[in-house]
């Protein structure tokens, strides 16, 4: 069956360092991979989308990579700030599909 | 711009009662999704509407759950009768096409006693 794993339930990092979050998947051929941010008591907020034929996408301090051979995406936040503390979710969807399948998320805490 | 609006934000009710959750999607979006989020299972898709028509309800856990979208600006998710295991946060999301980023509301936290 399809499976998405975000390797760490929680990640603590010092302010100013680069945070790297991992998303692995099995039994899936996604056309798109998305990353969302979720704050406590709020809904997920879209951050970045990367297509299967793209290796890397950047937006300000955020960078996403997508390796379809390794079946893995890495999500980087450079120069991390306490305001980056949140849960980050990866989500996959197949070509022509409407269904987003979410990982359970990684809770990132940036320590001042 | 107004985002996806859900009501109520919190609902506490006793087992056996009917529960109705409401969602107003972003104007112009033609896709609407209902999700349930729990610690154990994460975010799970319950039902997907496209142009107000239910396309896939395979995620609806039981016949006790039903969803409607009478027009482009309103959807409901109903649980009747409710059970304690239905306790979760229910999210509504909308999008301007089926495989583009989804915009989530802030959810309804449902507690069934």
PDB file of C-alpha atoms in Angstrom:
ATOM      1  CA  UNK A   1       0.000   0.000   0.000  1.00  0.00           C
ATOM      2  CA  UNK A   2       1.047   3.612  -0.470  1.00  0.00           C
ATOM      3  CA  UNK A   3       3.062   4.987   2.375  1.00  0.00           C
ATOM      4  CA  UNK A   4       4.488   8.416   3.186  1.00  0.00           C
ATOM      5  CA  UNK A   5       6.945   8.774   6.020  1.00  0.00           C
ATOM      6  CA  UNK A   6       8.272  11.954   7.501  1.00  0.00           C
ATOM      7  CA  UNK A   7      11.260  10.626   9.333  1.00  0.00           C
ATOM      8  CA  UNK A   8      11.170  12.740  12.448  1.00  0.00           C
ATOM      9  CA  UNK A   9       8.122  13.424  14.539  1.00  0.00           C
ATOM     10  CA  UNK A  10      10.018  16.307  16.107  1.00  0.00           C
ATOM     11  CA  UNK A  11      13.144  18.271  15.268  1.00  0.00           C
ATOM     12  CA  UNK A  12      14.856  20.847  17.481  1.00  0.00           C
ATOM     13  CA  UNK A  13      17.301  23.273  15.941  1.00  0.00           C
ATOM     14  CA  UNK A  14      19.248  26.347  17.006  1.00  0.00           C
ATOM     15  CA  UNK A  15      18.200  29.698  15.602  1.00  0.00           C
ATOM     16  CA  UNK A  16      20.231  30.646  12.537  1.00  0.00           C
ATOM     17  CA  UNK A  17      20.965  27.065  11.500  1.00  0.00           C
ATOM     18  CA  UNK A  18      19.486  25.261   8.500  1.00  0.00           C
ATOM     19  CA  UNK A  19      16.603  22.928   9.263  1.00  0.00           C
ATOM     20  CA  UNK A  20      16.277  19.888   7.000  1.00  0.00           C
ATOM     21  CA  UNK A  21      13.094  17.815   7.009  1.00  0.00           C
ATOM     22  CA  UNK A  22      12.709  14.528   5.144  1.00  0.00           C
ATOM     23  CA  UNK A  23       9.762  12.969   3.325  1.00  0.00           C
ATOM     24  CA  UNK A  24      10.041   9.415   1.970  1.00  0.00           C
ATOM     25  CA  UNK A  25       7.409   7.507   0.058  1.00  0.00           C
ATOM     26  CA  UNK A  26       6.842   3.948  -1.143  1.00  0.00           C
ATOM     27  CA  UNK A  27       4.487   2.291  -3.629  1.00  0.00           C
ATOM     28  CA  UNK A  28       3.745   5.650  -5.199  1.00  0.00           C
ATOM     29  CA  UNK A  29       4.545   7.477  -8.423  1.00  0.00           C
ATOM     30  CA  UNK A  30       3.717  11.069  -7.582  1.00  0.00           C
ATOM     31  CA  UNK A  31       3.449  13.756 -10.188  1.00  0.00           C
ATOM     32  CA  UNK A  32       3.519  16.538  -7.618  1.00  0.00           C
ATOM     33  CA  UNK A  33       4.860  16.918  -4.125  1.00  0.00           C
ATOM     34  CA  UNK A  34       3.727  19.733  -1.862  1.00  0.00           C
ATOM     35  CA  UNK A  35       4.853  21.057   1.500  1.00  0.00           C
ATOM     36  CA  UNK A  36       2.481  22.687   3.970  1.00  0.00           C
ATOM     37  CA  UNK A  37       2.974  24.423   7.300  1.00  0.00           C
ATOM     38  CA  UNK A  38       0.533  23.916  10.175  1.00  0.00           C
ATOM     39  CA  UNK A  39       0.441  26.012  13.331  1.00  0.00           C
ATOM     40  CA  UNK A  40      -1.410  24.841  16.470  1.00  0.00           C
ATOM     41  CA  UNK A  41      -5.159  25.307  16.126  1.00  0.00           C
ATOM     42  CA  UNK A  42      -4.888  26.326  12.474  1.00  0.00           C
ATOM     43  CA  UNK A  43      -5.294  24.629   9.118  1.00  0.00           C
ATOM     44  CA  UNK A  44      -2.347  23.674   6.905  1.00  0.00           C
ATOM     45  CA  UNK A  45      -0.956  26.489   4.769  1.00  0.00           C
ATOM     46  CA  UNK A  46       0.602  25.771   1.368  1.00  0.00           C
ATOM     47  CA  UNK A  47       4.301  26.581   1.015  1.00  0.00           C
ATOM     48  CA  UNK A  48       5.807  25.000  -2.099  1.00  0.00           C
ATOM     49  CA  UNK A  49       4.917  22.618  -4.931  1.00  0.00           C
ATOM     50  CA  UNK A  50       7.485  20.670  -6.938  1.00  0.00           C
ATOM     51  CA  UNK A  51       6.806  18.515 -10.001  1.00  0.00           C
ATOM     52  CA  UNK A  52       8.320  15.122 -10.699  1.00  0.00           C
ATOM     53  CA  UNK A  53      10.527  16.534 -13.466  1.00  0.00           C
ATOM     54  CA  UNK A  54      11.923  19.275 -11.218  1.00  0.00           C
ATOM     55  CA  UNK A  55      14.916  18.640  -8.991  1.00  0.00           C
ATOM     56  CA  UNK A  56      14.745  21.729  -6.827  1.00  0.00           C
ATOM     57  CA  UNK A  57      12.476  24.672  -6.004  1.00  0.00           C
ATOM     58  CA  UNK A  58      13.242  27.741  -3.929  1.00  0.00           C
ATOM     59  CA  UNK A  59      11.171  30.432  -2.264  1.00  0.00           C
ATOM     60  CA  UNK A  60      12.929  32.958  -0.083  1.00  0.00           C
ATOM     61  CA  UNK A  61      14.563  30.945   2.760  1.00  0.00           C
ATOM     62  CA  UNK A  62      12.850  27.711   1.713  1.00  0.00           C
ATOM     63  CA  UNK A  63      14.239  25.052  -0.609  1.00  0.00           C
ATOM     64  CA  UNK A  64      12.674  21.766  -1.668  1.00  0.00           C
ATOM     65  CA  UNK A  65      14.349  18.917  -3.520  1.00  0.00           C
ATOM     66  CA  UNK A  66      12.609  15.967  -5.152  1.00  0.00           C
ATOM     67  CA  UNK A  67      14.450  12.752  -6.007  1.00  0.00           C
ATOM     68  CA  UNK A  68      12.130  10.267  -7.704  1.00  0.00           C
ATOM     69  CA  UNK A  69      14.878   7.631  -7.783  1.00  0.00           C
ATOM     70  CA  UNK A  70      15.376   7.743  -4.030  1.00  0.00           C
ATOM     71  CA  UNK A  71      11.639   8.409  -3.568  1.00  0.00           C
ATOM     72  CA  UNK A  72      12.490  11.272  -1.270  1.00  0.00           C
ATOM     73  CA  UNK A  73      11.960  14.986  -0.813  1.00  0.00           C
ATOM     74  CA  UNK A  74      14.046  17.230   1.408  1.00  0.00           C
ATOM     75  CA  UNK A  75      12.707  20.509   2.768  1.00  0.00           C
ATOM     76  CA  UNK A  76      15.242  23.081   3.945  1.00  0.00           C
ATOM     77  CA  UNK A  77      14.752  26.280   5.919  1.00  0.00           C
ATOM     78  CA  UNK A  78      17.905  28.367   5.947  1.00  0.00           C
ATOM     79  CA  UNK A  79      18.723  30.923   8.660  1.00  0.00           C
ATOM     80  CA  UNK A  80      15.935  29.462  10.778  1.00  0.00           C
ATOM     81  CA  UNK A  81      13.996  31.713  13.154  1.00  0.00           C
ATOM     82  CA  UNK A  82      11.783  30.961  16.170  1.00  0.00           C
ATOM     83  CA  UNK A  83       8.824  32.063  14.002  1.00  0.00           C
ATOM     84  CA  UNK A  84       9.537  29.042  11.769  1.00  0.00           C
ATOM     85  CA  UNK A  85       8.482  26.745  14.627  1.00  0.00           C
ATOM     86  CA  UNK A  86       5.501  24.748  13.376  1.00  0.00           C
ATOM     87  CA  UNK A  87       4.539  21.332  12.033  1.00  0.00           C
ATOM     88  CA  UNK A  88       5.493  20.752   8.397  1.00  0.00           C
ATOM     89  CA  UNK A  89       3.541  18.307   6.257  1.00  0.00           C
ATOM     90  CA  UNK A  90       4.488  16.795   2.932  1.00  0.00           C
ATOM     91  CA  UNK A  91       1.766  15.688   0.540  1.00  0.00           C
ATOM     92  CA  UNK A  92       1.817  13.726  -2.704  1.00  0.00           C
ATOM     93  CA  UNK A  93      -0.532  13.530  -5.636  1.00  0.00           C
ATOM     94  CA  UNK A  94      -0.474  11.477  -8.815  1.00  0.00           C
ATOM     95  CA  UNK A  95      -0.830  12.736 -12.372  1.00  0.00           C
ATOM     96  CA  UNK A  96      -4.411  13.758 -13.083  1.00  0.00           C
ATOM     97  CA  UNK A  97      -5.404  12.908  -9.537  1.00  0.00           C
ATOM     98  CA  UNK A  98      -7.267  15.105  -7.095  1.00  0.00           C
ATOM     99  CA  UNK A  99      -6.213  13.181  -4.034  1.00  0.00           C
ATOM    100  CA  UNK A 100      -3.509  14.640  -1.800  1.00  0.00           C
ATOM    101  CA  UNK A 101      -1.984  12.019   0.500  1.00  0.00           C
ATOM    102  CA  UNK A 102      -0.375  13.622   3.540  1.00  0.00           C
ATOM    103  CA  UNK A 103       2.449  12.522   5.767  1.00  0.00           C
ATOM    104  CA  UNK A 104       1.911  12.856   9.509  1.00  0.00           C
ATOM    105  CA  UNK A 105       4.242  15.822   9.725  1.00  0.00           C
ATOM    106  CA  UNK A 106       7.409  16.888  11.515  1.00  0.00           C
ATOM    107  CA  UNK A 107       7.160  19.334  14.407  1.00  0.00           C
ATOM    108  CA  UNK A 108      10.013  21.816  14.110  1.00  0.00           C
ATOM    109  CA  UNK A 109      11.123  23.858  17.107  1.00  0.00           C
ATOM    110  CA  UNK A 110      13.664  26.634  16.512  1.00  0.00           C
ATOM    111  CA  UNK A 111      15.390  27.509  19.756  1.00  0.00           C
ATOM    112  CA  UNK A 112      16.583  31.092  20.286  1.00  0.00           C
TER     113      UNK A 112
ATOM    114  CA  UNK B   1      -9.207  38.139   0.736  1.00  0.00           C
ATOM    115  CA  UNK B   2     -11.431  35.870   2.764  1.00  0.00           C
ATOM    116  CA  UNK B   3     -10.083  32.381   3.091  1.00  0.00           C
ATOM    117  CA  UNK B   4     -12.010  29.168   3.659  1.00  0.00           C
ATOM    118  CA  UNK B   5     -14.436  29.714   6.518  1.00  0.00           C
ATOM    119  CA  UNK B   6     -15.536  26.885   8.774  1.00  0.00           C
ATOM    120  CA  UNK B   7     -18.068  26.853  11.564  1.00  0.00           C
ATOM    121  CA  UNK B   8     -18.294  26.131  14.365  1.00  0.00           C
ATOM    122  CA  UNK B   9     -14.643  26.250  15.487  1.00  0.00           C
ATOM    123  CA  UNK B  10     -15.390  23.973  18.408  1.00  0.00           C
ATOM    124  CA  UNK B  11     -18.230  21.554  19.023  1.00  0.00           C
ATOM    125  CA  UNK B  12     -18.813  19.444  22.104  1.00  0.00           C
ATOM    126  CA  UNK B  13     -21.801  17.162  22.119  1.00  0.00           C
ATOM    127  CA  UNK B  14     -23.025  13.904  23.543  1.00  0.00           C
ATOM    128  CA  UNK B  15     -22.896  10.562  21.810  1.00  0.00           C
ATOM    129  CA  UNK B  16     -25.895   9.933  19.621  1.00  0.00           C
ATOM    130  CA  UNK B  17     -26.499  13.572  18.743  1.00  0.00           C
ATOM    131  CA  UNK B  18     -26.450  14.893  15.201  1.00  0.00           C
ATOM    132  CA  UNK B  19     -23.495  17.105  14.318  1.00  0.00           C
ATOM    133  CA  UNK B  20     -23.357  19.462  11.338  1.00  0.00           C
ATOM    134  CA  UNK B  21     -20.127  21.113  10.246  1.00  0.00           C
ATOM    135  CA  UNK B  22     -20.180  23.979   7.762  1.00  0.00           C
ATOM    136  CA  UNK B  23     -17.773  25.288   5.172  1.00  0.00           C
ATOM    137  CA  UNK B  24     -17.645  28.292   2.883  1.00  0.00           C
ATOM    138  CA  UNK B  25     -14.944  27.815   0.228  1.00  0.00           C
ATOM    139  CA  UNK B  26     -12.961  30.564  -1.449  1.00  0.00           C
ATOM    140  CA  UNK B  27     -15.030  32.238  -4.151  1.00  0.00           C
ATOM    141  CA  UNK B  28     -14.177  30.929  -7.606  1.00  0.00           C
ATOM    142  CA  UNK B  29     -12.698  27.649  -6.424  1.00  0.00           C
ATOM    143  CA  UNK B  30     -14.340  24.625  -8.024  1.00  0.00           C
ATOM    144  CA  UNK B  31     -12.822  21.874  -5.862  1.00  0.00           C
ATOM    145  CA  UNK B  32     -13.812  21.249  -2.252  1.00  0.00           C
ATOM    146  CA  UNK B  33     -12.366  18.674   0.129  1.00  0.00           C
ATOM    147  CA  UNK B  34     -13.329  17.509   3.621  1.00  0.00           C
ATOM    148  CA  UNK B  35     -10.541  16.032   5.772  1.00  0.00           C
ATOM    149  CA  UNK B  36     -10.303  14.582   9.258  1.00  0.00           C
ATOM    150  CA  UNK B  37      -7.126  14.944  11.348  1.00  0.00           C
ATOM    151  CA  UNK B  38      -6.182  12.784  14.339  1.00  0.00           C
ATOM    152  CA  UNK B  39      -2.887  12.154  16.076  1.00  0.00           C
ATOM    153  CA  UNK B  40      -2.960   8.493  15.134  1.00  0.00           C
ATOM    154  CA  UNK B  41      -3.909   8.732  11.451  1.00  0.00           C
ATOM    155  CA  UNK B  42      -2.917  12.262  10.458  1.00  0.00           C
ATOM    156  CA  UNK B  43      -4.916  14.031   7.741  1.00  0.00           C
ATOM    157  CA  UNK B  44      -7.336  11.779   5.886  1.00  0.00           C
ATOM    158  CA  UNK B  45      -9.489  12.743   2.927  1.00  0.00           C
ATOM    159  CA  UNK B  46     -13.168  12.071   3.553  1.00  0.00           C
ATOM    160  CA  UNK B  47     -14.856  13.380   0.403  1.00  0.00           C
ATOM    161  CA  UNK B  48     -14.066  15.445  -2.690  1.00  0.00           C
ATOM    162  CA  UNK B  49     -16.484  17.678  -4.616  1.00  0.00           C
ATOM    163  CA  UNK B  50     -15.853  19.144  -8.050  1.00  0.00           C
ATOM    164  CA  UNK B  51     -18.253  21.816  -9.318  1.00  0.00           C
ATOM    165  CA  UNK B  52     -20.582  20.956  -6.416  1.00  0.00           C
ATOM    166  CA  UNK B  53     -20.763  17.273  -7.411  1.00  0.00           C
ATOM    167  CA  UNK B  54     -19.400  14.554  -5.094  1.00  0.00           C
ATOM    168  CA  UNK B  55     -16.661  12.784  -7.030  1.00  0.00           C
ATOM    169  CA  UNK B  56     -15.159  10.486  -4.427  1.00  0.00           C
ATOM    170  CA  UNK B  57     -16.637   9.659  -1.025  1.00  0.00           C
ATOM    171  CA  UNK B  58     -14.608   6.496  -0.463  1.00  0.00           C
ATOM    172  CA  UNK B  59     -12.957   8.077   2.562  1.00  0.00           C
ATOM    173  CA  UNK B  60     -16.234   8.562   4.410  1.00  0.00           C
ATOM    174  CA  UNK B  61     -15.873   6.106   7.279  1.00  0.00           C
ATOM    175  CA  UNK B  62     -19.465   4.971   7.666  1.00  0.00           C
ATOM    176  CA  UNK B  63     -23.019   5.616   6.597  1.00  0.00           C
ATOM    177  CA  UNK B  64     -23.325   7.837   9.648  1.00  0.00           C
ATOM    178  CA  UNK B  65     -21.320  10.419   7.699  1.00  0.00           C
ATOM    179  CA  UNK B  66     -22.835  12.419   4.871  1.00  0.00           C
ATOM    180  CA  UNK B  67     -21.794  15.545   2.979  1.00  0.00           C
ATOM    181  CA  UNK B  68     -23.593  17.955   0.705  1.00  0.00           C
ATOM    182  CA  UNK B  69     -22.698  20.893  -1.459  1.00  0.00           C
ATOM    183  CA  UNK B  70     -25.938  22.594  -2.480  1.00  0.00           C
ATOM    184  CA  UNK B  71     -24.123  25.458  -4.201  1.00  0.00           C
ATOM    185  CA  UNK B  72     -20.643  26.732  -4.969  1.00  0.00           C
ATOM    186  CA  UNK B  73     -20.369  28.712  -1.757  1.00  0.00           C
ATOM    187  CA  UNK B  74     -21.488  26.239   0.890  1.00  0.00           C
ATOM    188  CA  UNK B  75     -20.905  22.685   2.022  1.00  0.00           C
ATOM    189  CA  UNK B  76     -21.895  20.650   5.064  1.00  0.00           C
ATOM    190  CA  UNK B  77     -20.570  17.506   6.691  1.00  0.00           C
ATOM    191  CA  UNK B  78     -23.067  15.730   8.900  1.00  0.00           C
ATOM    192  CA  UNK B  79     -22.578  12.928  11.416  1.00  0.00           C
ATOM    193  CA  UNK B  80     -25.702  11.174  12.642  1.00  0.00           C
ATOM    194  CA  UNK B  81     -25.579   9.578  15.142  1.00  0.00           C
ATOM    195  CA  UNK B  82     -22.225  10.751  16.496  1.00  0.00           C
ATOM    196  CA  UNK B  83     -19.891   8.450  18.442  1.00  0.00           C
ATOM    197  CA  UNK B  84     -16.864   9.193  20.687  1.00  0.00           C
ATOM    198  CA  UNK B  85     -14.485   7.807  18.037  1.00  0.00           C
ATOM    199  CA  UNK B  86     -15.596  10.590  15.703  1.00  0.00           C
ATOM    200  CA  UNK B  87     -13.740  13.071  17.916  1.00  0.00           C
ATOM    201  CA  UNK B  88     -11.136  14.794  15.718  1.00  0.00           C
ATOM    202  CA  UNK B  89     -10.417  18.037  13.918  1.00  0.00           C
ATOM    203  CA  UNK B  90     -12.347  18.320  10.652  1.00  0.00           C
ATOM    204  CA  UNK B  91     -10.946  20.520   7.911  1.00  0.00           C
ATOM    205  CA  UNK B  92     -12.482  21.856   4.757  1.00  0.00           C
ATOM    206  CA  UNK B  93     -10.201  22.879   1.879  1.00  0.00           C
ATOM    207  CA  UNK B  94     -10.823  24.387  -1.524  1.00  0.00           C
ATOM    208  CA  UNK B  95      -8.795  24.750  -4.704  1.00  0.00           C
ATOM    209  CA  UNK B  96      -9.124  26.150  -8.191  1.00  0.00           C
ATOM    210  CA  UNK B  97      -8.374  22.796  -9.770  1.00  0.00           C
ATOM    211  CA  UNK B  98      -8.089  19.279  -8.496  1.00  0.00           C
ATOM    212  CA  UNK B  99      -4.309  18.923  -8.313  1.00  0.00           C
ATOM    213  CA  UNK B 100      -3.247  22.408  -7.357  1.00  0.00           C
ATOM    214  CA  UNK B 101      -2.484  23.672  -3.851  1.00  0.00           C
ATOM    215  CA  UNK B 102      -5.366  23.476  -1.466  1.00  0.00           C
ATOM    216  CA  UNK B 103      -6.472  26.265   0.842  1.00  0.00           C
ATOM    217  CA  UNK B 104      -7.571  25.039   4.243  1.00  0.00           C
ATOM    218  CA  UNK B 105      -9.924  26.503   6.777  1.00  0.00           C
ATOM    219  CA  UNK B 106      -8.957  26.533  10.442  1.00  0.00           C
ATOM    220  CA  UNK B 107     -11.023  23.464  11.163  1.00  0.00           C
ATOM    221  CA  UNK B 108     -13.730  22.366  13.580  1.00  0.00           C
ATOM    222  CA  UNK B 109     -12.506  20.631  16.718  1.00  0.00           C
ATOM    223  CA  UNK B 110     -15.184  18.052  17.483  1.00  0.00           C
ATOM    224  CA  UNK B 111     -15.480  16.279  20.809  1.00  0.00           C
ATOM    225  CA  UNK B 112     -18.103  13.591  21.271  1.00  0.00           C
ATOM    226  CA  UNK B 113     -18.639  12.677  24.915  1.00  0.00           C
TER     227      UNK B 113
END
